[in-house]
GROMACS .gro file of C-alpha atoms in nm:
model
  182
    1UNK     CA    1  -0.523   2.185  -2.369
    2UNK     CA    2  -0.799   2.383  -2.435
    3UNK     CA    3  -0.982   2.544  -2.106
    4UNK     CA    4  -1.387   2.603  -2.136
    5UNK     CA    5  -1.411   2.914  -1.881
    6UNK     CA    6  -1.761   2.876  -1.890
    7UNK     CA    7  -1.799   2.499  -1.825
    8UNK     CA    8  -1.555   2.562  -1.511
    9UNK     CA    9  -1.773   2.799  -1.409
   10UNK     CA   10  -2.121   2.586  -1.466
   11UNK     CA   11  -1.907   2.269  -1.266
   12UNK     CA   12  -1.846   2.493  -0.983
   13UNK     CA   13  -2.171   2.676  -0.959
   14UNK     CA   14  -2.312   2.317  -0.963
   15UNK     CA   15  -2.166   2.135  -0.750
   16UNK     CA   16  -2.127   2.405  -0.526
   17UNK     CA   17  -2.537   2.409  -0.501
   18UNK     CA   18  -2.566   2.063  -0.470
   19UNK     CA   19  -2.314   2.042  -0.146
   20UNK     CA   20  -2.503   2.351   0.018
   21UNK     CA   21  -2.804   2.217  -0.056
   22UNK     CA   22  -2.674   1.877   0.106
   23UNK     CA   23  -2.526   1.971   0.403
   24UNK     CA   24  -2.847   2.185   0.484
   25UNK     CA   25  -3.067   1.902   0.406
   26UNK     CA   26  -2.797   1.694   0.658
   27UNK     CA   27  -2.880   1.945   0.906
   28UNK     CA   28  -3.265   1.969   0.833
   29UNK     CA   29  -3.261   1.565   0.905
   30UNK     CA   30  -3.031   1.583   1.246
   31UNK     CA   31  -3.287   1.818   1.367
   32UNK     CA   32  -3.631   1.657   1.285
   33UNK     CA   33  -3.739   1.883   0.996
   34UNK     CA   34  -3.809   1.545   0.782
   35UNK     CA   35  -4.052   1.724   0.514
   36UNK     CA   36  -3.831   1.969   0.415
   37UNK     CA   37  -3.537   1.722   0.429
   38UNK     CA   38  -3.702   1.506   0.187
   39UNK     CA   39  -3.821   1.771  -0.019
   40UNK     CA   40  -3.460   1.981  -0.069
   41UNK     CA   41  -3.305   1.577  -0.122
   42UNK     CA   42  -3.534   1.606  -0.449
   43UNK     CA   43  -3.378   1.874  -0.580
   44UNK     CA   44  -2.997   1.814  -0.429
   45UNK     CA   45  -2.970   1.483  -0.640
   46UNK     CA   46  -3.102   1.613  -0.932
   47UNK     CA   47  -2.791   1.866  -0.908
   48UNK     CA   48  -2.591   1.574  -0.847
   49UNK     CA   49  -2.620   1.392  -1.144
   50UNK     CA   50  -2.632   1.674  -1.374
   51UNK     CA   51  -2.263   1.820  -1.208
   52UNK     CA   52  -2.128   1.479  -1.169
   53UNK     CA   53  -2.220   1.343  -1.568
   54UNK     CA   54  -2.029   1.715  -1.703
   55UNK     CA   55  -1.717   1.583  -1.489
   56UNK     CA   56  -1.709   1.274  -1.615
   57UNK     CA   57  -1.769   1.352  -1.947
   58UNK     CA   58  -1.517   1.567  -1.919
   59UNK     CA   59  -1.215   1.391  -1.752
   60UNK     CA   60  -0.962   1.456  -2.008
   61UNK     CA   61  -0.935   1.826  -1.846
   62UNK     CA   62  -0.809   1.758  -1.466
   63UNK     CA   63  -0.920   2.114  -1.391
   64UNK     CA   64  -1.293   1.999  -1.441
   65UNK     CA   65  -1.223   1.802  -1.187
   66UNK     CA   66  -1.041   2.067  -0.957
   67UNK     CA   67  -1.356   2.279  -1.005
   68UNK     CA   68  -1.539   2.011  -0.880
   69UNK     CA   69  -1.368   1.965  -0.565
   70UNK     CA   70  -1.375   2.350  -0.517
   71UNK     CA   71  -1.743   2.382  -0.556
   72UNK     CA   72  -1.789   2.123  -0.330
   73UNK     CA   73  -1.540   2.292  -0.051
   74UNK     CA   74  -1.707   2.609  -0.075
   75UNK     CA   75  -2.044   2.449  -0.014
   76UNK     CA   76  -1.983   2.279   0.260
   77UNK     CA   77  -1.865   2.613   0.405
   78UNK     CA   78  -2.190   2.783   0.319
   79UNK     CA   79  -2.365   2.545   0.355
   80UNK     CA   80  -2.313   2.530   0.748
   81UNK     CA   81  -2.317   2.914   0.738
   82UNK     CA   82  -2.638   2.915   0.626
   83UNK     CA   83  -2.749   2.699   0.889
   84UNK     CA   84  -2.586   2.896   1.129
   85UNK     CA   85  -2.848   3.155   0.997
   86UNK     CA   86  -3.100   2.935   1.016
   87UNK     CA   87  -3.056   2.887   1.380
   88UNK     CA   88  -3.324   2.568   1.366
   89UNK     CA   89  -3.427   2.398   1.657
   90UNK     CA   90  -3.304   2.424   2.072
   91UNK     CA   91  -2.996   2.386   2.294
   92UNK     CA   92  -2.964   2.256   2.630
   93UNK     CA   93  -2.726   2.462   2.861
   94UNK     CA   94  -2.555   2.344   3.163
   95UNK     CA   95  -2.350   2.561   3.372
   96UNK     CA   96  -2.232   2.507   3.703
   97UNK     CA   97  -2.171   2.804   3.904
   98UNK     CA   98  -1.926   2.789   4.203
   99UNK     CA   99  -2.159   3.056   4.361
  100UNK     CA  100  -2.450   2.895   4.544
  101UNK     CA  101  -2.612   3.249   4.610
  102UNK     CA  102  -2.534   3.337   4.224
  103UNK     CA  103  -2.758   3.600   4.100
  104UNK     CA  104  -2.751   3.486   3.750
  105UNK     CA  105  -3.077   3.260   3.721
  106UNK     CA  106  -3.279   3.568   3.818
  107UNK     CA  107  -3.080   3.760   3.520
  108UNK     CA  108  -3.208   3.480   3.297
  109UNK     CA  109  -3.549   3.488   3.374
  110UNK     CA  110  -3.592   3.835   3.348
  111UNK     CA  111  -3.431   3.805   2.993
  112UNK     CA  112  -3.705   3.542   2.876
  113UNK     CA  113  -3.517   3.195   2.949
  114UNK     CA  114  -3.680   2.941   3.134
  115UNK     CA  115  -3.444   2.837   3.409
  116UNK     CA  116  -3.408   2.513   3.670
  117UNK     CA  117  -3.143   2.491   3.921
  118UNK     CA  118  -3.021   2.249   4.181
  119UNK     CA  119  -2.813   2.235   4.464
  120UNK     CA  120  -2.469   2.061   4.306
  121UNK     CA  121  -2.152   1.964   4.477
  122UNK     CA  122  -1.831   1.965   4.341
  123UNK     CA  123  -1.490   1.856   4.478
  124UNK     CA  124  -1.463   2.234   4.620
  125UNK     CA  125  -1.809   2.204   4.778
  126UNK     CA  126  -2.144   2.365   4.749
  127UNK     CA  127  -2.245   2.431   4.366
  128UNK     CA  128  -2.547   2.568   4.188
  129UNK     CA  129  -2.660   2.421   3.863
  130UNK     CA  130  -2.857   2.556   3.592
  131UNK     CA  131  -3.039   2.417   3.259
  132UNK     CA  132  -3.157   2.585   3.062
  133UNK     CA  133  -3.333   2.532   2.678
  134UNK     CA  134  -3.322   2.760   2.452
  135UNK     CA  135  -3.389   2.823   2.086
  136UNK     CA  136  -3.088   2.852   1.881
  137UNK     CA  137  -3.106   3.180   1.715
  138UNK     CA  138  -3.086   3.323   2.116
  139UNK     CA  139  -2.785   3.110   2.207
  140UNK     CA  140  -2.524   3.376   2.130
  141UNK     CA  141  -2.734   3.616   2.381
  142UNK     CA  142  -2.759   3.410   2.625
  143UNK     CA  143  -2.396   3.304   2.637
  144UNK     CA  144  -2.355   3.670   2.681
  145UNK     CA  145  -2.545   3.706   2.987
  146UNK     CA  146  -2.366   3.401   3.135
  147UNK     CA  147  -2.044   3.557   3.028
  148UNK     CA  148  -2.180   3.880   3.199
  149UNK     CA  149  -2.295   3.787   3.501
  150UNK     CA  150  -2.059   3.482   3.568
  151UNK     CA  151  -1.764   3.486   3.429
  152UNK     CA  152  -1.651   3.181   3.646
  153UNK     CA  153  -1.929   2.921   3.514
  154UNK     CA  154  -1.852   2.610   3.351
  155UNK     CA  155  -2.100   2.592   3.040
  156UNK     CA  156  -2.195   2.268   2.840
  157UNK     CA  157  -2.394   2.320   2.520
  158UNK     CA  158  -2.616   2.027   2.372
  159UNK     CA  159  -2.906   1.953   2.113
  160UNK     CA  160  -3.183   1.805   2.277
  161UNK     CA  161  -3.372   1.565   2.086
  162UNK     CA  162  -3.685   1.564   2.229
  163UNK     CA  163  -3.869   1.839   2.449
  164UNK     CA  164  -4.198   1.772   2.555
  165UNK     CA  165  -4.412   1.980   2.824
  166UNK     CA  166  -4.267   2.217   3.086
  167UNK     CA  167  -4.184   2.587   3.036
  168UNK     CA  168  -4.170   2.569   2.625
  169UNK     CA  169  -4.464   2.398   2.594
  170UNK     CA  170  -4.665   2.623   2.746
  171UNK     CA  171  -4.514   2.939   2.557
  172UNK     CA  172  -4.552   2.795   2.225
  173UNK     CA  173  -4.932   2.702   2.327
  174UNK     CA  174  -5.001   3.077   2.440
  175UNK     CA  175  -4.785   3.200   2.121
  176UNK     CA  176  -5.053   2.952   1.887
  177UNK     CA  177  -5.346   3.093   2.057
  178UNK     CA  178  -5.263   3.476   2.066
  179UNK     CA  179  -5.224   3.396   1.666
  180UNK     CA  180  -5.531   3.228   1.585
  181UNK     CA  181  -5.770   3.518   1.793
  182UNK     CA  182  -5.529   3.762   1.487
   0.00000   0.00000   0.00000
């Protein structure tokens, strides 16, 4: 059986680009960037046909087909690390302190995030809860300063779907207008 070094090479490269290209066009959708989304499905099936008809024309060779498969792990990998790089859109953290009087909401504020708490209570009594929304490429730091200065909390993480008015809204209006008097 004769192996084509360079066609397993073209497969992979391929269908590796079509599967990053899809799973950060999966991700663009989940979060509401529908333009781009549409746009990058363009080019992703375009990809997909061309890596799919060399396979197929090529089944006589199972390690065409092994390529294939590879490629497409390996995207999917980078894919979502890529994304991860991206950071796009907001999450919504809860945490639940077991600390009424915890000095941690003031630590957030004075590191940017907009905060809300509420009185909570829990089976052990008297709780304070926090939400908070942040963008996503500031998650990791603020999971530090929760870390930091409660090491105790119980944190949920979400992706909010919708965010209108409040705290964020107002930012990104005085963020617009600071760039149009540039």
């Amino acid at each position: 059986m004769h192996v084509d070094i360079g066609m397993l090479v073209l497969i992979f490269v391929i269908n590796f680009a079509y599967i990053t290209l899809n799973t950060v066009r999966f991700l663009l959708v989940m979060r509401g960037y529908r333009y781009f989304a549409a746009f990058a499905s363009v080019i992703e099936i375009t990809i997909y046909v061309l890596g799919l008809s060399l396979v197929l024309d090529r089944l006589h060779n199972p390690i065409n087909l092994v390529v294939y498969a590879l490629g497409y792990g390996v995207g999917v990998y980078v894919g979502m690390v890529i994304e991860d790089h991206l950071a796009l859109g907001y999450t919504m953290i809860s945490v639940i302190l077991p600390d009424p009087k915890s000095s941690l909401p003031g630590v957030l504020r004075e590191n940017g995030f907009g905060v809300t708490q509420h009185a909570a209570y829990g089976l052990e009594g008297e709780r304070l809860e926090l939400e908070i929304l942040a963008p996503r490429k500031n998650e990791r730091r603020l999971y530090g300063l929760i870390k930091d200065a409660a090491p105790n909390a119980f944190v949920i993480a979400y992706e909010p779907r919708y965010i209108s008015g409040g705290f964020w809204l107002k930012r990104v209006k005085r963020r617009n207008a600071r760039r149009k008097k540039q």
